[in-house]
Amino acid sequence: MEFARFNLAKTSFVIEGTYQPGDYDHDIDEQCRLFVDGQELSLADSLSIRNHSPCGFNWGYGGSGPAQSALAICLHIFQNSHVAEALYQQFKRAFVAGWEPQKRPFTVTIDVADFLIDNRITLQQALIRETEEDEWKSWELVEEAHNVLIPPVEFRSPSVVRPLQPKPTSQYQIGDVVQTTAAFLDSPAGSRAVVYECYEGGGISIITEAGDDLGGFSIEDQDSYLQFLYHADGFTYSFRSVSYLYADWRRGVFMNVFR
């Protein structure tokens, strides 16, 4: 498999944040704006990938507003949605959470070279996912064209080899709905989630009712932080990549799982 390529023209960037207080007497909302090297970032572009903070950007702490800011900045400087999705939470902790008190103007210069080195494994995994997704899209186009020209009889696309092979376990299976007993990322304790992937050895991955991918849980983590609720009969899911996962959530694939 030939991995997707990732190149940066530079590693140093000037980040500027501005704040406009609200004036409710004149129907003016408060607004935080972000600029990278003088170019304003789009909130809508980042919301189309992950909706952490529809009310806008923020910084200076570790919540949803800074998460949205980190995603928007990563989309701009890395120019790769797979890389941005994989790294923005780490980027938030490494940079955004420490930029001035929240809702205060700031200007900083950052260099992401060391950050990328520190997160090189996550970066490589993101590029693998991008390659897998590109291969799936290519084969889907081939299969679609083939079905138009020739009735689908025995045409099969080759399977893509993933680093971990999903395998249902006796403890949890795809379609099990659980409830968290602690807060993870921006999801509070008590969030409902569904198991969308099981791994050999007992690990599982879950996505919440609100669309937050909470990542992998070992058997020990499952015992400590998850409570089984019920199994969604008839629900099946074949995980391909994080991007496909979020797209499927937005399309309502998981909607009927939660009673």
mmCIF file of C-alpha atoms in Angstrom:
data_model
loop_
_atom_site.group_PDB
_atom_site.id
_atom_site.type_symbol
_atom_site.label_atom_id
_atom_site.label_comp_id
_atom_site.label_asym_id
_atom_site.label_seq_id
_atom_site.Cartn_x
_atom_site.Cartn_y
_atom_site.Cartn_z
ATOM 1 C CA MET A 1 0.000 0.000 0.000
ATOM 2 C CA GLU A 2 1.351 3.400 -0.986
ATOM 3 C CA PHE A 3 0.514 5.873 1.783
ATOM 4 C CA ALA A 4 -0.948 9.312 1.162
ATOM 5 C CA ARG A 5 1.631 12.085 1.094
ATOM 6 C CA PHE A 6 1.810 14.883 3.618
ATOM 7 C CA ASN A 7 4.019 17.905 3.076
ATOM 8 C CA LEU A 8 4.151 21.324 4.714
ATOM 9 C CA ALA A 9 5.606 24.338 2.938
ATOM 10 C CA LYS A 10 6.542 25.753 6.359
ATOM 11 C CA THR A 11 6.117 24.965 10.050
ATOM 12 C CA SER A 12 5.894 28.447 11.595
ATOM 13 C CA PHE A 13 2.579 30.354 11.707
ATOM 14 C CA VAL A 14 1.276 33.587 13.225
ATOM 15 C CA ILE A 15 -2.030 33.044 15.008
ATOM 16 C CA GLU A 16 -4.214 36.009 15.964
ATOM 17 C CA GLY A 17 -7.425 35.993 17.956
ATOM 18 C CA THR A 18 -9.787 38.952 18.257
ATOM 19 C CA TYR A 19 -12.799 39.461 20.490
ATOM 20 C CA GLN A 20 -15.850 41.665 20.008
ATOM 21 C CA PRO A 21 -18.081 42.033 23.087
ATOM 22 C CA GLY A 22 -21.805 41.671 22.630
ATOM 23 C CA ASP A 23 -24.207 44.591 22.764
ATOM 24 C CA TYR A 24 -27.618 43.130 23.380
ATOM 25 C CA ASP A 25 -29.273 46.561 23.351
ATOM 26 C CA HIS A 26 -28.241 46.871 19.709
ATOM 27 C CA ASP A 27 -28.659 43.166 18.857
ATOM 28 C CA ILE A 28 -24.914 42.571 18.409
ATOM 29 C CA ASP A 29 -23.600 39.148 19.453
ATOM 30 C CA GLU A 30 -20.179 38.702 20.961
ATOM 31 C CA GLN A 31 -17.707 37.200 18.523
ATOM 32 C CA CYS A 32 -14.293 35.527 18.647
ATOM 33 C CA ARG A 33 -12.420 35.500 15.334
ATOM 34 C CA LEU A 34 -9.238 33.652 14.382
ATOM 35 C CA PHE A 35 -6.584 34.466 11.784
ATOM 36 C CA VAL A 36 -3.605 32.434 10.554
ATOM 37 C CA ASP A 37 -0.924 34.527 8.837
ATOM 38 C CA GLY A 38 -3.558 37.225 8.354
ATOM 39 C CA GLN A 39 -6.178 34.963 6.773
ATOM 40 C CA GLU A 40 -9.439 34.624 8.696
ATOM 41 C CA LEU A 41 -10.585 31.085 9.484
ATOM 42 C CA SER A 42 -14.035 29.793 8.637
ATOM 43 C CA LEU A 43 -16.144 28.456 11.496
ATOM 44 C CA ALA A 44 -18.475 26.724 9.038
ATOM 45 C CA ASP A 45 -15.666 24.672 7.476
ATOM 46 C CA SER A 46 -14.655 23.213 10.834
ATOM 47 C CA LEU A 47 -18.272 22.651 11.941
ATOM 48 C CA SER A 48 -18.843 20.531 8.834
ATOM 49 C CA ILE A 49 -16.326 18.036 10.246
ATOM 50 C CA ARG A 50 -16.963 18.179 14.015
ATOM 51 C CA ASN A 51 -19.626 20.278 15.724
ATOM 52 C CA HIS A 52 -18.095 21.138 19.097
ATOM 53 C CA SER A 53 -19.071 24.794 19.372
ATOM 54 C CA PRO A 54 -21.665 26.117 16.913
ATOM 55 C CA CYS A 55 -21.655 29.460 18.756
ATOM 56 C CA GLY A 56 -18.044 30.132 17.738
ATOM 57 C CA PHE A 57 -14.339 29.951 18.504
ATOM 58 C CA ASN A 58 -12.610 30.388 21.856
ATOM 59 C CA TRP A 59 -9.250 29.753 23.540
ATOM 60 C CA GLY A 60 -7.495 29.783 26.897
ATOM 61 C CA TYR A 61 -9.041 26.614 28.374
ATOM 62 C CA GLY A 62 -9.732 23.013 27.417
ATOM 63 C CA GLY A 63 -13.394 23.062 26.382
ATOM 64 C CA SER A 64 -15.504 22.871 23.252
ATOM 65 C CA GLY A 65 -14.764 26.399 21.953
ATOM 66 C CA PRO A 66 -10.989 25.786 21.925
ATOM 67 C CA ALA A 67 -11.596 22.376 20.338
ATOM 68 C CA GLN A 68 -13.431 24.077 17.462
ATOM 69 C CA SER A 69 -10.594 26.606 17.190
ATOM 70 C CA ALA A 70 -7.964 23.866 17.135
ATOM 71 C CA LEU A 71 -9.809 21.982 14.390
ATOM 72 C CA ALA A 72 -10.147 25.143 12.252
ATOM 73 C CA ILE A 73 -6.448 25.980 12.666
ATOM 74 C CA CYS A 74 -5.355 22.412 11.888
ATOM 75 C CA LEU A 75 -7.519 22.365 8.755
ATOM 76 C CA HIS A 76 -5.822 25.559 7.594
ATOM 77 C CA ILE A 77 -2.186 24.815 8.350
ATOM 78 C CA PHE A 78 -2.139 21.088 7.515
ATOM 79 C CA GLN A 79 -4.439 21.335 4.459
ATOM 80 C CA ASN A 80 -5.576 17.763 5.092
ATOM 81 C CA SER A 81 -8.880 16.910 6.790
ATOM 82 C CA HIS A 82 -7.703 13.447 7.897
ATOM 83 C CA VAL A 83 -4.636 14.899 9.604
ATOM 84 C CA ALA A 84 -6.657 17.736 11.120
ATOM 85 C CA GLU A 85 -9.240 15.315 12.562
ATOM 86 C CA ALA A 86 -6.541 13.116 14.023
ATOM 87 C CA LEU A 87 -4.455 15.878 15.620
ATOM 88 C CA TYR A 88 -6.751 18.728 16.647
ATOM 89 C CA GLN A 89 -7.417 17.530 20.209
ATOM 90 C CA GLN A 90 -3.668 17.204 20.830
ATOM 91 C CA PHE A 91 -3.189 20.597 19.155
ATOM 92 C CA LYS A 92 -5.766 22.102 21.504
ATOM 93 C CA ARG A 93 -3.880 20.842 24.551
ATOM 94 C CA ALA A 94 -0.464 21.815 23.177
ATOM 95 C CA PHE A 95 -1.375 25.323 21.976
ATOM 96 C CA VAL A 96 -4.933 26.667 22.083
ATOM 97 C CA ALA A 97 -5.702 25.984 25.736
ATOM 98 C CA GLY A 98 -2.791 28.195 26.778
ATOM 99 C CA TRP A 99 -3.495 31.276 24.643
ATOM 100 C CA GLU A 100 -4.418 34.106 27.030
ATOM 101 C CA PRO A 101 -7.553 34.042 29.165
ATOM 102 C CA GLN A 102 -10.611 33.159 27.143
ATOM 103 C CA LYS A 103 -12.243 35.920 25.114
ATOM 104 C CA ARG A 104 -9.121 38.091 25.200
ATOM 105 C CA PRO A 105 -7.258 39.225 22.065
ATOM 106 C CA PHE A 106 -3.861 37.635 21.426
ATOM 107 C CA THR A 107 -1.148 37.215 18.816
ATOM 108 C CA VAL A 108 1.301 34.310 18.964
ATOM 109 C CA THR A 109 3.809 32.658 16.660
ATOM 110 C CA ILE A 110 3.880 28.874 16.802
ATOM 111 C CA ASP A 111 6.101 26.239 15.248
ATOM 112 C CA VAL A 112 4.511 22.827 14.703
ATOM 113 C CA ALA A 113 7.688 20.874 13.868
ATOM 114 C CA ASP A 114 8.151 19.425 17.358
ATOM 115 C CA PHE A 115 4.405 18.914 17.697
ATOM 116 C CA LEU A 116 4.341 16.743 14.557
ATOM 117 C CA ILE A 117 7.348 14.772 15.756
ATOM 118 C CA ASP A 118 5.700 14.155 19.128
ATOM 119 C CA ASN A 119 2.517 12.987 17.369
ATOM 120 C CA ARG A 120 4.136 11.204 14.442
ATOM 121 C CA ILE A 121 2.362 7.891 15.156
ATOM 122 C CA THR A 122 -1.052 9.564 15.105
ATOM 123 C CA LEU A 123 -0.040 11.402 11.921
ATOM 124 C CA GLN A 124 0.954 8.145 10.245
ATOM 125 C CA GLN A 125 -2.333 6.507 11.254
ATOM 126 C CA ALA A 126 -4.250 9.441 9.755
ATOM 127 C CA LEU A 127 -2.410 9.034 6.446
ATOM 128 C CA ILE A 128 -3.154 5.301 6.463
ATOM 129 C CA ARG A 129 -6.857 6.069 6.956
ATOM 130 C CA GLU A 130 -6.721 8.569 4.087
ATOM 131 C CA THR A 131 -5.156 5.954 1.816
ATOM 132 C CA GLU A 132 -7.812 3.402 2.799
ATOM 133 C CA GLU A 133 -10.611 5.865 2.147
ATOM 134 C CA ASP A 134 -9.172 6.808 -1.252
ATOM 135 C CA GLU A 135 -8.942 3.118 -2.164
ATOM 136 C CA TRP A 136 -12.527 2.513 -1.076
ATOM 137 C CA LYS A 137 -13.750 5.483 -3.112
ATOM 138 C CA SER A 138 -11.824 4.280 -6.169
ATOM 139 C CA TRP A 139 -13.297 0.800 -5.938
ATOM 140 C CA GLU A 140 -16.790 2.157 -5.296
ATOM 141 C CA LEU A 141 -16.535 4.214 -8.510
ATOM 142 C CA VAL A 142 -15.286 1.177 -10.422
ATOM 143 C CA GLU A 143 -18.095 -0.964 -9.029
ATOM 144 C CA GLU A 144 -20.707 1.687 -9.831
ATOM 145 C CA ALA A 145 -19.473 1.967 -13.408
ATOM 146 C CA HIS A 146 -19.344 -1.809 -13.713
ATOM 147 C CA ASN A 147 -22.931 -2.171 -12.483
ATOM 148 C CA VAL A 148 -24.122 0.375 -15.057
ATOM 149 C CA LEU A 149 -22.475 -1.462 -17.923
ATOM 150 C CA ILE A 150 -22.880 -5.064 -16.732
ATOM 151 C CA PRO A 151 -25.451 -6.475 -14.279
ATOM 152 C CA PRO A 152 -23.703 -7.201 -10.946
ATOM 153 C CA VAL A 153 -23.097 -10.934 -10.888
ATOM 154 C CA GLU A 154 -19.781 -11.838 -9.341
ATOM 155 C CA PHE A 155 -17.907 -8.513 -9.220
ATOM 156 C CA ARG A 156 -16.083 -8.047 -5.932
ATOM 157 C CA SER A 157 -13.768 -5.273 -4.818
ATOM 158 C CA PRO A 158 -10.608 -6.379 -3.007
ATOM 159 C CA SER A 159 -10.668 -5.966 0.760
ATOM 160 C CA VAL A 160 -8.491 -3.288 2.346
ATOM 161 C CA VAL A 161 -6.086 -4.525 4.999
ATOM 162 C CA ARG A 162 -6.478 -2.532 8.230
ATOM 163 C CA PRO A 163 -3.949 -2.429 11.080
ATOM 164 C CA LEU A 164 -6.486 -4.062 13.440
ATOM 165 C CA GLN A 165 -9.053 -6.618 12.321
ATOM 166 C CA PRO A 166 -12.462 -6.171 13.970
ATOM 167 C CA LYS A 167 -13.649 -9.271 15.793
ATOM 168 C CA PRO A 168 -16.738 -9.420 18.008
ATOM 169 C CA THR A 169 -16.047 -10.382 21.616
ATOM 170 C CA SER A 170 -18.191 -12.254 24.103
ATOM 171 C CA GLN A 171 -18.395 -9.174 26.312
ATOM 172 C CA TYR A 172 -19.560 -6.569 23.809
ATOM 173 C CA GLN A 173 -20.656 -6.723 20.213
ATOM 174 C CA ILE A 174 -21.434 -4.214 17.490
ATOM 175 C CA GLY A 175 -24.824 -2.692 18.204
ATOM 176 C CA ASP A 176 -24.567 -2.823 22.003
ATOM 177 C CA VAL A 177 -25.689 0.472 23.540
ATOM 178 C CA VAL A 178 -23.822 1.581 26.653
ATOM 179 C CA GLN A 179 -23.767 4.518 29.047
ATOM 180 C CA THR A 180 -20.569 6.212 30.185
ATOM 181 C CA THR A 181 -19.891 6.644 33.896
ATOM 182 C CA ALA A 182 -17.278 9.384 33.433
ATOM 183 C CA ALA A 183 -16.684 12.363 31.143
ATOM 184 C CA PHE A 184 -14.632 11.776 27.989
ATOM 185 C CA LEU A 185 -13.491 14.588 25.685
ATOM 186 C CA ASP A 186 -16.541 16.900 25.467
ATOM 187 C CA SER A 187 -19.057 14.165 26.334
ATOM 188 C CA PRO A 188 -20.356 14.261 29.925
ATOM 189 C CA ALA A 189 -20.797 11.266 32.178
ATOM 190 C CA GLY A 190 -24.073 9.505 31.436
ATOM 191 C CA SER A 191 -23.732 9.837 27.657
ATOM 192 C CA ARG A 192 -25.246 7.025 25.653
ATOM 193 C CA ALA A 193 -23.083 5.453 22.950
ATOM 194 C CA VAL A 194 -23.147 2.491 20.598
ATOM 195 C CA VAL A 195 -20.355 0.003 19.925
ATOM 196 C CA TYR A 196 -19.380 0.356 16.263
ATOM 197 C CA GLU A 197 -16.241 -1.816 16.270
ATOM 198 C CA CYS A 198 -14.829 -4.730 18.279
ATOM 199 C CA TYR A 199 -11.228 -5.912 18.279
ATOM 200 C CA GLU A 200 -9.441 -9.145 18.966
ATOM 201 C CA GLY A 201 -8.485 -9.126 22.606
ATOM 202 C CA GLY A 202 -11.700 -7.502 23.793
ATOM 203 C CA GLY A 203 -11.247 -3.814 22.870
ATOM 204 C CA ILE A 204 -14.150 -1.807 21.497
ATOM 205 C CA SER A 205 -14.775 1.623 19.966
ATOM 206 C CA ILE A 206 -17.938 3.633 20.591
ATOM 207 C CA ILE A 207 -19.672 6.731 19.214
ATOM 208 C CA THR A 208 -22.089 8.751 21.322
ATOM 209 C CA GLU A 209 -25.654 9.732 20.547
ATOM 210 C CA ALA A 210 -24.327 13.278 19.980
ATOM 211 C CA GLY A 211 -21.781 12.069 17.413
ATOM 212 C CA ASP A 212 -18.599 12.086 19.536
ATOM 213 C CA ASP A 213 -16.166 9.293 18.710
ATOM 214 C CA LEU A 214 -14.789 8.329 22.131
ATOM 215 C CA GLY A 215 -12.126 6.033 20.711
ATOM 216 C CA GLY A 216 -11.051 2.659 22.035
ATOM 217 C CA PHE A 217 -11.856 1.069 25.390
ATOM 218 C CA SER A 218 -9.843 -1.854 26.735
ATOM 219 C CA ILE A 219 -11.584 -4.562 28.764
ATOM 220 C CA GLU A 220 -10.443 -2.818 31.930
ATOM 221 C CA ASP A 221 -11.813 0.517 30.678
ATOM 222 C CA GLN A 222 -15.111 -1.130 29.785
ATOM 223 C CA ASP A 223 -15.506 -2.508 33.307
ATOM 224 C CA SER A 224 -14.618 0.858 34.843
ATOM 225 C CA TYR A 225 -16.384 3.373 32.619
ATOM 226 C CA LEU A 226 -19.172 1.701 30.628
ATOM 227 C CA GLN A 227 -22.548 0.322 31.667
ATOM 228 C CA PHE A 228 -24.451 -1.972 29.294
ATOM 229 C CA LEU A 229 -27.991 -0.780 28.472
ATOM 230 C CA TYR A 230 -29.319 -2.970 25.660
ATOM 231 C CA HIS A 231 -28.520 -4.409 22.242
ATOM 232 C CA ALA A 232 -29.933 -2.701 19.132
ATOM 233 C CA ASP A 233 -31.395 -5.649 17.250
ATOM 234 C CA GLY A 234 -30.761 -5.640 13.528
ATOM 235 C CA PHE A 235 -28.026 -3.007 13.678
ATOM 236 C CA THR A 236 -24.790 -3.800 11.839
ATOM 237 C CA TYR A 237 -21.861 -1.555 10.997
ATOM 238 C CA SER A 238 -18.605 -2.008 9.099
ATOM 239 C CA PHE A 239 -16.036 0.604 10.155
ATOM 240 C CA ARG A 240 -13.811 1.928 7.355
ATOM 241 C CA SER A 241 -12.347 5.213 8.600
ATOM 242 C CA VAL A 242 -13.046 8.052 11.018
ATOM 243 C CA SER A 243 -14.189 10.285 8.157
ATOM 244 C CA TYR A 244 -16.717 7.694 7.026
ATOM 245 C CA LEU A 245 -17.833 7.266 10.651
ATOM 246 C CA TYR A 246 -18.652 10.958 11.054
ATOM 247 C CA ALA A 247 -20.296 11.082 7.637
ATOM 248 C CA ASP A 248 -22.475 8.082 8.536
ATOM 249 C CA TRP A 249 -23.464 9.740 11.815
ATOM 250 C CA ARG A 250 -24.455 12.911 9.969
ATOM 251 C CA ARG A 251 -26.514 10.790 7.533
ATOM 252 C CA GLY A 252 -28.447 9.290 10.462
ATOM 253 C CA VAL A 253 -27.040 5.754 10.293
ATOM 254 C CA PHE A 254 -26.964 5.565 14.120
ATOM 255 C CA MET A 255 -30.222 7.450 14.733
ATOM 256 C CA ASN A 256 -32.487 4.431 15.233
ATOM 257 C CA VAL A 257 -30.045 2.709 17.562
ATOM 258 C CA PHE A 258 -30.970 4.953 20.488
ATOM 259 C CA ARG A 259 -34.473 4.356 21.836
#
